[in-house]
Short mmCIF file of C-alpha atoms in Angstrom, two decimals:
data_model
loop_
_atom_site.label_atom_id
_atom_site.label_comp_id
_atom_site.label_asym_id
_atom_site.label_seq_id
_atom_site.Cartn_x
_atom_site.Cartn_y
_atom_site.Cartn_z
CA UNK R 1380 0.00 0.00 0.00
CA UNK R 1381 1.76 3.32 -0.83
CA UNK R 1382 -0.07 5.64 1.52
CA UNK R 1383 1.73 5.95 4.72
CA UNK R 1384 -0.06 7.74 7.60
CA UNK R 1385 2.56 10.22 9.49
CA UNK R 1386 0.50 9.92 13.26
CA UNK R 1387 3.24 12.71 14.04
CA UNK R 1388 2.53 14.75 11.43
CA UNK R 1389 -1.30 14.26 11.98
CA UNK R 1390 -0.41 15.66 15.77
CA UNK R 1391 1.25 18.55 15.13
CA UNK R 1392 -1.21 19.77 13.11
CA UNK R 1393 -4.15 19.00 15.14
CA UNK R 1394 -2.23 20.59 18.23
CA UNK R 1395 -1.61 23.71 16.04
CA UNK R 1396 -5.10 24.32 14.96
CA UNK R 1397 -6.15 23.73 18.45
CA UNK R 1398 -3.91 26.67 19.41
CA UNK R 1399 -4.90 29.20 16.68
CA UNK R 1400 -8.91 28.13 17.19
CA UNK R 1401 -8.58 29.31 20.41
CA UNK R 1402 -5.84 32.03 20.17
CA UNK R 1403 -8.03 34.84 21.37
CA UNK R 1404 -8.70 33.76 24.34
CA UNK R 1405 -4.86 33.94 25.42
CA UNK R 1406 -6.28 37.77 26.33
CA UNK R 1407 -8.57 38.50 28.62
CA UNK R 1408 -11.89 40.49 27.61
CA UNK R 1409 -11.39 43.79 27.54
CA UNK R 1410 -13.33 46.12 30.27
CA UNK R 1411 -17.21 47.29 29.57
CA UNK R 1412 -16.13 50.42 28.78
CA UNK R 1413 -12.76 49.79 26.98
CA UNK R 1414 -12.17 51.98 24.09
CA UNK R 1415 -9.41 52.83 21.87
CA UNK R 1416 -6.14 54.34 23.74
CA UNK R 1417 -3.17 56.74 22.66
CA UNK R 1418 -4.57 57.70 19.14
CA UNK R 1419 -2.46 60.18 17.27
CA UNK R 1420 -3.60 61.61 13.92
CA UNK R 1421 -0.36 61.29 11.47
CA UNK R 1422 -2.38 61.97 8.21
CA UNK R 1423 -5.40 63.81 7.04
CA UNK R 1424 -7.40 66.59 9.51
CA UNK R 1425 -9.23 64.46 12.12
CA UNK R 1426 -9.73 65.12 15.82
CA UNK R 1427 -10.72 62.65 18.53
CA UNK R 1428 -12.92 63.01 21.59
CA UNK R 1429 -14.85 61.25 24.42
CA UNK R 1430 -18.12 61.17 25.13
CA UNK R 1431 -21.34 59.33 26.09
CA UNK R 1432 -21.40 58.53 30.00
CA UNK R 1433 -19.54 56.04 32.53
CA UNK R 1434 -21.61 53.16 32.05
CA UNK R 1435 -21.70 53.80 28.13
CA UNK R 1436 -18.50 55.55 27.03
CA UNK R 1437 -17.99 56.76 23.06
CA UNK R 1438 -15.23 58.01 21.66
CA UNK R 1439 -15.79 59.91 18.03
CA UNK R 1440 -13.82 60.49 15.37
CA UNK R 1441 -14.47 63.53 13.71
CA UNK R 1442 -12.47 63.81 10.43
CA UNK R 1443 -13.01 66.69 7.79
CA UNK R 1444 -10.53 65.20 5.34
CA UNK R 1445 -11.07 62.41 2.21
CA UNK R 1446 -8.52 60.09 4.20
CA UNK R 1447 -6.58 60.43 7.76
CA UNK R 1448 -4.52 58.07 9.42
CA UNK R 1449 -4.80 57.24 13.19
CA UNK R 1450 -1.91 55.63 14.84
CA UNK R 1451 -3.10 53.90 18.12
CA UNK R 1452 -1.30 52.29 21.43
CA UNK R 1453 -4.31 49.89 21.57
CA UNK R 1454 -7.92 49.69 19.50
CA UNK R 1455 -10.04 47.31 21.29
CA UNK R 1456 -13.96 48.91 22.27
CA UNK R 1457 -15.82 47.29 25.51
CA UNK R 1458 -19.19 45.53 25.49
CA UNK R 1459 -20.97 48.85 26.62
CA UNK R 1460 -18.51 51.56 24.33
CA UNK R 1461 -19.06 52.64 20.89
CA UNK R 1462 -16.69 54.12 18.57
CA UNK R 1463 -18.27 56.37 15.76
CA UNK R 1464 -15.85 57.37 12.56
CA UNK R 1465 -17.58 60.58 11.58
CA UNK R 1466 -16.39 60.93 8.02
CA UNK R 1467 -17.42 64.27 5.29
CA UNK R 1468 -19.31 61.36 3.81
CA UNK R 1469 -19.32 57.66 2.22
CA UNK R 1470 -16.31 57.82 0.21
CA UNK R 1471 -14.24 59.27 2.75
CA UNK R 1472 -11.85 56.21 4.76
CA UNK R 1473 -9.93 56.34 7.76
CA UNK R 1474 -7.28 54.14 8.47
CA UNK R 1475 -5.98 53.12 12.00
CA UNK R 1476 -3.14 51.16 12.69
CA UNK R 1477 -2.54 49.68 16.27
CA UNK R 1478 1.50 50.36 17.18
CA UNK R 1479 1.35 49.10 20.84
CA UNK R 1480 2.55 45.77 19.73
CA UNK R 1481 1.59 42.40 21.87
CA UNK R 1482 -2.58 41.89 21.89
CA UNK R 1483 -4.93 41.42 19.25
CA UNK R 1484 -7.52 44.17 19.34
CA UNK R 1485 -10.77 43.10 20.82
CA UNK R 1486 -14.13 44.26 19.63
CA UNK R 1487 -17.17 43.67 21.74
CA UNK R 1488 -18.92 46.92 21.30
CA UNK R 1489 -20.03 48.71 18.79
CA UNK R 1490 -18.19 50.67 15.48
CA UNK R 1491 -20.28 52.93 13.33
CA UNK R 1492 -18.89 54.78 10.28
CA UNK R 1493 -20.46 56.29 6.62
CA UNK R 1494 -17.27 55.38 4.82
CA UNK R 1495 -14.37 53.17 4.89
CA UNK R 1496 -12.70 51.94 7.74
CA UNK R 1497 -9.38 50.25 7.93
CA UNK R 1498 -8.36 48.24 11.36
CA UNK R 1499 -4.57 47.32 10.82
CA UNK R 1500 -2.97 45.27 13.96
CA UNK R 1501 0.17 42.68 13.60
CA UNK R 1502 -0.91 41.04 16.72
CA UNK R 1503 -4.93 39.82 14.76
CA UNK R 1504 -8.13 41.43 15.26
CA UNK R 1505 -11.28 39.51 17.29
CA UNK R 1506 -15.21 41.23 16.65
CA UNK R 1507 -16.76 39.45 19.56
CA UNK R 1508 -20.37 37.41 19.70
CA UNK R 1509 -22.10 40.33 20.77
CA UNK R 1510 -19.87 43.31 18.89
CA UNK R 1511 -21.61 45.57 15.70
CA UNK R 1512 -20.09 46.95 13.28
CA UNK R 1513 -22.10 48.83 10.80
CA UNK R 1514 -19.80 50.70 8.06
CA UNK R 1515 -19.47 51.92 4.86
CA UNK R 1516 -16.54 49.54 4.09
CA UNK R 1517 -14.63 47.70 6.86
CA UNK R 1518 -10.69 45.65 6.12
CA UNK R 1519 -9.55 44.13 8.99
CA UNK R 1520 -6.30 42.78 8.74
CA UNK R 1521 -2.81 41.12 10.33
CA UNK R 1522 -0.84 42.77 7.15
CA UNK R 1523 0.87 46.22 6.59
CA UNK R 1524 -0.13 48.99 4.26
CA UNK R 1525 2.12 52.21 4.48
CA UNK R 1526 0.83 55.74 5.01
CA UNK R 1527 2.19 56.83 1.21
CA UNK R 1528 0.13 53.43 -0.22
CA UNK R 1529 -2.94 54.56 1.82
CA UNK R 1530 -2.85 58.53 1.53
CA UNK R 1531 -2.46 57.52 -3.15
CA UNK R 1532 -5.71 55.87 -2.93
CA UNK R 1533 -3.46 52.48 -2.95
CA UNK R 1534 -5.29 49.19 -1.34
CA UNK R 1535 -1.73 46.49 -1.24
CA UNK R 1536 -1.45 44.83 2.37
CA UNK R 1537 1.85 42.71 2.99
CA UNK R 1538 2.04 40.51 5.91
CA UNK R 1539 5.65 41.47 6.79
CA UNK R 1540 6.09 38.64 8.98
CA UNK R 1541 2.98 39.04 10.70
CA UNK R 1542 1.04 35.56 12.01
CA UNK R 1543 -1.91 37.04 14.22
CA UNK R 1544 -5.58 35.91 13.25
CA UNK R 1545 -8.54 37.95 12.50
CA UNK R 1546 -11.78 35.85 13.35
CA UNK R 1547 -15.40 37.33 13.47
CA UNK R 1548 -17.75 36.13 15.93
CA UNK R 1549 -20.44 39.00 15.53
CA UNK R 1550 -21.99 41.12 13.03
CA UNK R 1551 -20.56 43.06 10.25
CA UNK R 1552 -22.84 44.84 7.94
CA UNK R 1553 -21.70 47.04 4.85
CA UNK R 1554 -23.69 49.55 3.18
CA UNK R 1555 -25.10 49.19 -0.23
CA UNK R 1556 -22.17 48.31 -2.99
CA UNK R 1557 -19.51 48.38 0.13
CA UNK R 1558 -17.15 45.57 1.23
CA UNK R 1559 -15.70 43.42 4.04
CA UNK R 1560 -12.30 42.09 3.71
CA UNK R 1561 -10.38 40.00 6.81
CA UNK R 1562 -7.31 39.42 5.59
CA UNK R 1563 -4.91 37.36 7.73
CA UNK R 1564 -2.66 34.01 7.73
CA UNK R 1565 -5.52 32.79 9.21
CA UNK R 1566 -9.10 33.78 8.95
CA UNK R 1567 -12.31 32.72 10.59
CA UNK R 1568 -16.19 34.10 10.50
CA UNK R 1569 -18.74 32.41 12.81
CA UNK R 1570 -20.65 35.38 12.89
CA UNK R 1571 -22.71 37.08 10.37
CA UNK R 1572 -21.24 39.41 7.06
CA UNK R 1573 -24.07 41.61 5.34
CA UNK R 1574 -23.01 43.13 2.17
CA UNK R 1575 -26.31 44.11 -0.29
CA UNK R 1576 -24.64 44.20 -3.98
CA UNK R 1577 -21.11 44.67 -2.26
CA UNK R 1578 -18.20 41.89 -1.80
CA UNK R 1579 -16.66 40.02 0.93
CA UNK R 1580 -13.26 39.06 0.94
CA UNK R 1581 -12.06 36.68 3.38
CA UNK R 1582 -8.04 35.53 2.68
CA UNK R 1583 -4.31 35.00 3.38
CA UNK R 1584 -1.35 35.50 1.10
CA UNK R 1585 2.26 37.46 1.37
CA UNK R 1586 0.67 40.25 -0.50
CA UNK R 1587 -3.12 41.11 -1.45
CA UNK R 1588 -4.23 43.57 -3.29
CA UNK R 1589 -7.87 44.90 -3.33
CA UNK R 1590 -8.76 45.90 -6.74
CA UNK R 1591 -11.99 48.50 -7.32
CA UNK R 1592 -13.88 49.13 -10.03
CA UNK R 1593 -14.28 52.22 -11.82
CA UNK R 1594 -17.52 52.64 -9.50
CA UNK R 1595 -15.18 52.46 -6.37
CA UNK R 1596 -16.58 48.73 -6.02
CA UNK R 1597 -14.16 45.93 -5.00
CA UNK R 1598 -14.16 44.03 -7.76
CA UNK R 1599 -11.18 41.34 -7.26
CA UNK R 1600 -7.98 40.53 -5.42
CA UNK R 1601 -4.58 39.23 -6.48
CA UNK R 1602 -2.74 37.32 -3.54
CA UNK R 1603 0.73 36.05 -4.00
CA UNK R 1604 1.01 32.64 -2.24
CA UNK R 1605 1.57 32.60 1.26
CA UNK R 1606 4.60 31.01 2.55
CA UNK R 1607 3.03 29.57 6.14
CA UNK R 1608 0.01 27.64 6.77
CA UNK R 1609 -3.24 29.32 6.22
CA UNK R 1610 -6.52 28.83 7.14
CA UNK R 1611 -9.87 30.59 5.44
CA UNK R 1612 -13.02 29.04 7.58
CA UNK R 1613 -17.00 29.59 7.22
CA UNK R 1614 -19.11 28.19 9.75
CA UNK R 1615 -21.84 30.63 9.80
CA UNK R 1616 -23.13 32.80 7.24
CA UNK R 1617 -21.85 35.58 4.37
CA UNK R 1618 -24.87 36.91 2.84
CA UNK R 1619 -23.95 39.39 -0.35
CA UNK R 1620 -27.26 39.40 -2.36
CA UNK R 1621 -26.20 39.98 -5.95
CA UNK R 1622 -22.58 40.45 -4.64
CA UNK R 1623 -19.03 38.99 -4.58
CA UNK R 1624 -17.59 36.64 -2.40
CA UNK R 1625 -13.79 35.44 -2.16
CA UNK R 1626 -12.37 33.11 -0.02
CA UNK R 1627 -9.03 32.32 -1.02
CA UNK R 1628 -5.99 30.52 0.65
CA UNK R 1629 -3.21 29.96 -2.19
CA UNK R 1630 0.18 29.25 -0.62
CA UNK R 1631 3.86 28.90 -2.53
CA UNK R 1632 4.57 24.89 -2.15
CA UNK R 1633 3.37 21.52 -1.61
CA UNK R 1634 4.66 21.56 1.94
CA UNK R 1635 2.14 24.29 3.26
CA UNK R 1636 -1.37 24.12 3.74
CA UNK R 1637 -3.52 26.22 2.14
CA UNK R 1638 -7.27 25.07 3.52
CA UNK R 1639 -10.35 26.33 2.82
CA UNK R 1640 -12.94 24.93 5.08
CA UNK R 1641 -16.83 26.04 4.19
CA UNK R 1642 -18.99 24.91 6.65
CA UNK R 1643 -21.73 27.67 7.08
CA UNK R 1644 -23.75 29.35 4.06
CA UNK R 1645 -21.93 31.71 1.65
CA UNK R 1646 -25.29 33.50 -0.38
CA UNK R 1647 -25.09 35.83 -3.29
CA UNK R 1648 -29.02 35.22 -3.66
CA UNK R 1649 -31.80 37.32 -2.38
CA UNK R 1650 -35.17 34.99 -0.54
CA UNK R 1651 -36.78 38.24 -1.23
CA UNK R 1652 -36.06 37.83 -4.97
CA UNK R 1653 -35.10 41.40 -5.18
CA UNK R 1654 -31.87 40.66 -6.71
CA UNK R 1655 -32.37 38.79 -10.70
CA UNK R 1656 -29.43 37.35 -10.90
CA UNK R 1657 -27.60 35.60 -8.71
CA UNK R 1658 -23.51 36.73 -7.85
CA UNK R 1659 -20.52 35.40 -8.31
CA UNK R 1660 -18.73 32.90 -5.72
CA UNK R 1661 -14.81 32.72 -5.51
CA UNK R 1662 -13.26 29.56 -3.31
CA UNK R 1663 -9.41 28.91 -4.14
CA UNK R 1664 -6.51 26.91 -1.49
CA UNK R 1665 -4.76 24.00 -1.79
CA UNK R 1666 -6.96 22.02 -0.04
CA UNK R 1667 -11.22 23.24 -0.56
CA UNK R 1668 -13.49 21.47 1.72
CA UNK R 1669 -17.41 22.04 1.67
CA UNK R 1670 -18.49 20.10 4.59
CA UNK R 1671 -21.76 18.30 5.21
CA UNK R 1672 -24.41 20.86 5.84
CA UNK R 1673 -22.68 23.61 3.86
CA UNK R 1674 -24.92 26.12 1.31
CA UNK R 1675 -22.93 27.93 -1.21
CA UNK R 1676 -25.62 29.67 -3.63
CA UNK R 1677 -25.69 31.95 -6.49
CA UNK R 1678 -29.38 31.68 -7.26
CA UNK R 1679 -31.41 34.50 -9.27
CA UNK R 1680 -34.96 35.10 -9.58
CA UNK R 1681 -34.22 34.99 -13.55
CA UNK R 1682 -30.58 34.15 -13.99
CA UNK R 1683 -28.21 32.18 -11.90
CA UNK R 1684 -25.06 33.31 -11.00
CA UNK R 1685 -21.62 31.93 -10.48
CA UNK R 1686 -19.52 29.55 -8.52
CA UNK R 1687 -16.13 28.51 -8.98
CA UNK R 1688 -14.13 26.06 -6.48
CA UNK R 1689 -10.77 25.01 -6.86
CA UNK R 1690 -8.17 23.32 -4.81
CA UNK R 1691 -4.62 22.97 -5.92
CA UNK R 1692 -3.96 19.51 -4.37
CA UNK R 1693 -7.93 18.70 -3.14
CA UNK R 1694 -11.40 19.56 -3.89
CA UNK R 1695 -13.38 17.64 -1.31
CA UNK R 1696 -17.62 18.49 -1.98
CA UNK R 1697 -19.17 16.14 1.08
CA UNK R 1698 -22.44 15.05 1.19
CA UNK R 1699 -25.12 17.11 2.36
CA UNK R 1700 -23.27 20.14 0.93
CA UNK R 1701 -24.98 22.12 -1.71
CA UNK R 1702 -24.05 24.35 -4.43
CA UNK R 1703 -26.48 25.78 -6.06
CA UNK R 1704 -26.59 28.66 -9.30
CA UNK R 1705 -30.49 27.60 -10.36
CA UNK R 1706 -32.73 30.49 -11.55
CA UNK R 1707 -35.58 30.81 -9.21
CA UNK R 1708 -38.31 32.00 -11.83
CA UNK R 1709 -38.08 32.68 -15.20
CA UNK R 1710 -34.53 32.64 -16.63
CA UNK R 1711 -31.69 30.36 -17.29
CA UNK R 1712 -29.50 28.11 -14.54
CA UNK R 1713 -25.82 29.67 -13.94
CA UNK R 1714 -22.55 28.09 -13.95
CA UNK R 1715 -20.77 25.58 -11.28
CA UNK R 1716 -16.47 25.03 -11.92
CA UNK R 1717 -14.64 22.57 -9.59
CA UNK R 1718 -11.02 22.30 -10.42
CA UNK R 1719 -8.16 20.96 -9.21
CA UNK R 1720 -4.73 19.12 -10.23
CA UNK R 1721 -4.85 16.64 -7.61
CA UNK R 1722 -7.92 15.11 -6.37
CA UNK R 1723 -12.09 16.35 -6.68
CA UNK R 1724 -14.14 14.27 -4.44
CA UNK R 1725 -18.08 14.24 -5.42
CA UNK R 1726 -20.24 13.61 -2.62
CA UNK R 1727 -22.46 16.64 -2.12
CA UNK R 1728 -25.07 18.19 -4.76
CA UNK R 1729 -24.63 20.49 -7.65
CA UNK R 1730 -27.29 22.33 -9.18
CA UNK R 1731 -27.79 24.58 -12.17
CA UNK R 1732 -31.00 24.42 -13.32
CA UNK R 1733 -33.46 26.57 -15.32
CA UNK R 1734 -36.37 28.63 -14.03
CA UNK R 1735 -39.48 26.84 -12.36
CA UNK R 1736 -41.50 28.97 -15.02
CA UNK R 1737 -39.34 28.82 -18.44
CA UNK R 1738 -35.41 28.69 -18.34
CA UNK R 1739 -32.74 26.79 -19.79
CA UNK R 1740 -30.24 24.50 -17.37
CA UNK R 1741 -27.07 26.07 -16.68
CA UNK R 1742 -23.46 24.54 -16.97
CA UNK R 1743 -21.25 22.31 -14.49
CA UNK R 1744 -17.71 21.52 -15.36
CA UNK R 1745 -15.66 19.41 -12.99
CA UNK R 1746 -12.19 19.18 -13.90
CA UNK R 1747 -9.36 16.69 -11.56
CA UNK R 1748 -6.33 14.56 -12.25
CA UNK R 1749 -8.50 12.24 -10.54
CA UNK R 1750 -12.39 12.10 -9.73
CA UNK R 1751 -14.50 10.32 -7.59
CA UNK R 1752 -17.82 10.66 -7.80
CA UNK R 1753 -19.67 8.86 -4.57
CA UNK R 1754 -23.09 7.35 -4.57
CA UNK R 1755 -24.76 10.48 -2.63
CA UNK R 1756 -23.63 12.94 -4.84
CA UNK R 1757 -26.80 14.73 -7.31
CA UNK R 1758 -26.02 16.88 -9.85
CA UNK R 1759 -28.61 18.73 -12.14
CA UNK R 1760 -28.40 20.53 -14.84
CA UNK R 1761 -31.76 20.81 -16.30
CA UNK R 1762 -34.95 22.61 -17.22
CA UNK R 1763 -37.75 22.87 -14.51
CA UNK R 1764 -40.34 24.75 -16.79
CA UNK R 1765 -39.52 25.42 -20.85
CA UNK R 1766 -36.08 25.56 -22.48
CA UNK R 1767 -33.48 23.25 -23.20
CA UNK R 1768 -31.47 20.96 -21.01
CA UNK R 1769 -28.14 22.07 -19.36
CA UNK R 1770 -24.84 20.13 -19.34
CA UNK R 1771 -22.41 18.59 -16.70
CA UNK R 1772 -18.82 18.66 -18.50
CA UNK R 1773 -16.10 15.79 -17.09
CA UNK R 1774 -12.60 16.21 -17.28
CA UNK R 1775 -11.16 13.73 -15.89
CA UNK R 1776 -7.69 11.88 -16.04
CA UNK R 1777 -8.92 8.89 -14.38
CA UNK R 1778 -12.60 8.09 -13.75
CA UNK R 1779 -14.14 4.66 -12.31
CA UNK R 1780 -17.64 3.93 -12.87
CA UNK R 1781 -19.09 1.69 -10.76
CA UNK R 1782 -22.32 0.23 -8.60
CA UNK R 1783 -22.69 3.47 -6.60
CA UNK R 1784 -21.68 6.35 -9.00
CA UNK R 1785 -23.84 5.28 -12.17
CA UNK R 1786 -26.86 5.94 -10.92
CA UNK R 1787 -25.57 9.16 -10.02
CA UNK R 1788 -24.76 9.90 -13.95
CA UNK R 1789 -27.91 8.53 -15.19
CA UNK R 1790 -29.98 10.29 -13.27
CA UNK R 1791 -27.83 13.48 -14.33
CA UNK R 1792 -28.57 12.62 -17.90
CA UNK R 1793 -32.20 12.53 -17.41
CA UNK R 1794 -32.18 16.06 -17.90
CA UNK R 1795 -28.95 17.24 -18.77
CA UNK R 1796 -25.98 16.52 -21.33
CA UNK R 1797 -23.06 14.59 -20.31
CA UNK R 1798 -19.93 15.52 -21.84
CA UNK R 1799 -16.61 13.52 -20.37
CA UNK R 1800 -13.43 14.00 -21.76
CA UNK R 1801 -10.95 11.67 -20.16
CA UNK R 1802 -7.17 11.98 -20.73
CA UNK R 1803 -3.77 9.50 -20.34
CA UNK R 1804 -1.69 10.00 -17.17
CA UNK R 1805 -0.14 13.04 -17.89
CA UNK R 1806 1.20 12.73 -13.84
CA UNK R 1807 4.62 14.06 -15.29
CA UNK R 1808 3.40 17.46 -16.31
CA UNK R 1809 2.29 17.87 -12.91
CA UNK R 1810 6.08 16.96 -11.31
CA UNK R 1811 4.55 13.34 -10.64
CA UNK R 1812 1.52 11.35 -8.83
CA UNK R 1813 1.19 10.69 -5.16
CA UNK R 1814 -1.64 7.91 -5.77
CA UNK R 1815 -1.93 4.67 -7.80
CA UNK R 1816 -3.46 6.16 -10.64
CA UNK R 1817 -5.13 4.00 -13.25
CA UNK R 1818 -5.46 6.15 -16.81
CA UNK R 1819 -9.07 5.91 -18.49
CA UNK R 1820 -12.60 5.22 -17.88
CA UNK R 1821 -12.99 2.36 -15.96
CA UNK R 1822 -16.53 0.38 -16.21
CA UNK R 1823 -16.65 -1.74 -12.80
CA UNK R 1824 -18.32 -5.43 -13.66
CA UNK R 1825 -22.39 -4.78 -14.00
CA UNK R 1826 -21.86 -1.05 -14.13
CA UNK R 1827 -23.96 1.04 -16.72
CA UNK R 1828 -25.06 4.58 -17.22
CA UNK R 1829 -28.53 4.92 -19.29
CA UNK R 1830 -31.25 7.45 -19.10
CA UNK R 1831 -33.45 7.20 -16.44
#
């Protein structure tokens, strides 16, 4: 047998993760009434002042300029304190970097701003179960951006050597066509991110770069490859009707771990069917995992949207996870990609199919070195109402059909088109194979695929 389990390998790793999952409580919660301490304005006109009461301190912000920067000895804002960023208006940004060194900042309270808001500490940022943030735009980030980048309109974080976390446990909401980015080796959300129309960003890298639109909208990143372990979790839910979302967690070599791990509910669709077509879904690391339970949806009342998933050594699509880029009413079913050079495992569902009313079915390509499609797994493709079938495009180095997986693919063809385009080992172009790889389609004895 030519897998050989490393138990000490196995260890380290668990031990490590058990560490960073619990990282921020190595500091105590901050005080009721904490708020932000030592702030110096080093950029920009802003001035900063206390107010509120005792028992429900606030500290503003009051900046008259497009962009100031605020260097702080510690940002973290109590349970009971509020911090309000009172910018000229929405397109004005303020960015605050924490210099004290040593503790992650600590939200529990509440932050309030029209515009942009950067939160910059080395050390990680924690938004607490109870904490609100309500912004224009919010980054929260582990990584450096320097006050000449910032002040020229310039959106490039580097880690610098930086390894603290950012995790949400609250509530982060972004107005209308704003964003959320948490950028950080490792990033976690078990809270909830509201962004109407907007984008969330949730990654690691050396280097990431916010790109924006000519409508000021974030419209895409580029990361270069991180070169620690990284870690880009959702367990709860990122809701950006008719929006963007990125998770992303590329890293430089085959010995570090890039993993993805969507548990919770990524949504770029609207249940009020306000928004007609569904948005776009971004998940890239090394290793992808959609665990059992997991929604990741694109839907649109008459177009479906997007969803792409790749994994440069794994894809791994449980069962009971669903992705899902169907059109809702009247209109056709969106696209589904699943790529990677190592491994795509099949056990959840895939659909993109047409409108209940009149729609064609969408597209769903699945591309792998090697695929396994298990007997749980559904994909769909097809019309609900009128208009033409969809199609489910294979490509596949090595795919084995047998008792549990053809019933999968005919049902699939029952309303869809099955395209498969299977290729030799071509293991060398990929600087070789880690598994026994048998080239071709492989029919198991008394396995069949015909339309149900």
């Amino acid at each position: 047998m030519r897998y050989k389990f490393n138990i000490e390998k196995y260890v380290k790793r668990s031990l490590l993760m058990l560490v960073v999952g619990v990282s921020h409580l190595a500091y105590a919660d901050p005080a009721s009434d904490a708020l932000p301490q030592g702030g110096v304005v080093t950029q920009g006109n802003a001035s900063i002042e206390s107010a509120g009461s005792p028992s429900a301190p606030v500290l503003n912000i009051n900046q008259t300029s497009q962009r100031a920067v605020v260097d702080w000895h510690s940002f973290d804002v109590g349970s009971a304190s509020t911090v309000n960023f009172n910018q000229p208006n929405a397109q004005a940004s303020t960015l605050n970097r924490v210099t004290g060194g040593g503790s992650a900042s600590q939200i529990f309270g509440k932050i309030n701003a029209p515009g942009e808001v950067i939160l910059v500490n080395p050390s990680g940022v924690y938004i607490g179960k109870n904490a609100s943030l309500d912004v224009g735009s919010i980054a929260a980030t582990s990584h450096h951006i320097s006050d000449k980048d910032y002040m020229d309109g310039k959106a490039t974080y580097d880690r610098n050597g930086a390894t603290g976390s950012v995790t949400n446990d609250g509530s982060i909401r972004a107005r209308f066509g704003g964003y959320v980015a948490l950028l950080a080796p490792e990033v976690r959300n078990n809270g909830l991110i509201i962004a109407q129309q907007g984008t969330v960003v949730m990654a690691s890298g050396e280097k990431i770069t916010l790109n924006f639109d000519p409508n000021t909208r974030l419209a895409s990143i580029a990361a270069d490859p991180s070169q620690i372990n990284s870690l880009v979790e959702n367990k709860q839910a990122v809701e950006v009707p008719g929006g963007l979302i990125i998770m992303s967690a590329r890293v430089a070599n085959s010995l570090i771990r890039g993993v993805i791990n969507q548990a919770g509910s990524l949504s770029t669709s609207d249940t009020a069917q306000l928004v007609a077509k569904g948005g776009r879904i971004v998940i890239e690391g090394s290793h992808t995992t959609l665990q059992t339970g997991s929604e990741t949806v694109a839907r649109g009342s008459s177009s479906g949207g997007s969803v792409e998933i790749a994994g440069t050594h794994e894809v791994n699509i449980q069962s009971g996870a669903k992705v899902s880029v169907s059109a809702t009413q009247s209109g056709h079913g969106g696209v589904i990609t699943t790529h990677s050079l190592g491994k795509t495992t099949l056990n959840g569902t895939l659909l993109a199919q047409g409108g209940k009313i009149s729609g064609n079915g969408g597209v769903i390509n699945t591309g792998s070195t090697l695929l396994e499609i298990g007997s749980s797994a559904s994909v769909k493709a097809g019309n609900r109402g009128t208009g033409e079938v969809g199609a489910w495009h294979i490509h596949a180095t090595s795919l084995d059909i047998n008792h549990n997986n053809d019933k999968v693919l005919s049902a699939a063809l029952d309303k869809a088109n099955i395209n498969m385009k299977l290729v030799r080992n071509y293991c060398a172009s990929y600087g070789g194979c880690d598994f026994n790889m048998t080239p071709g389609l492989i029919f198991d004895p008394g396995a069949m695929i015909s339309k149900t």
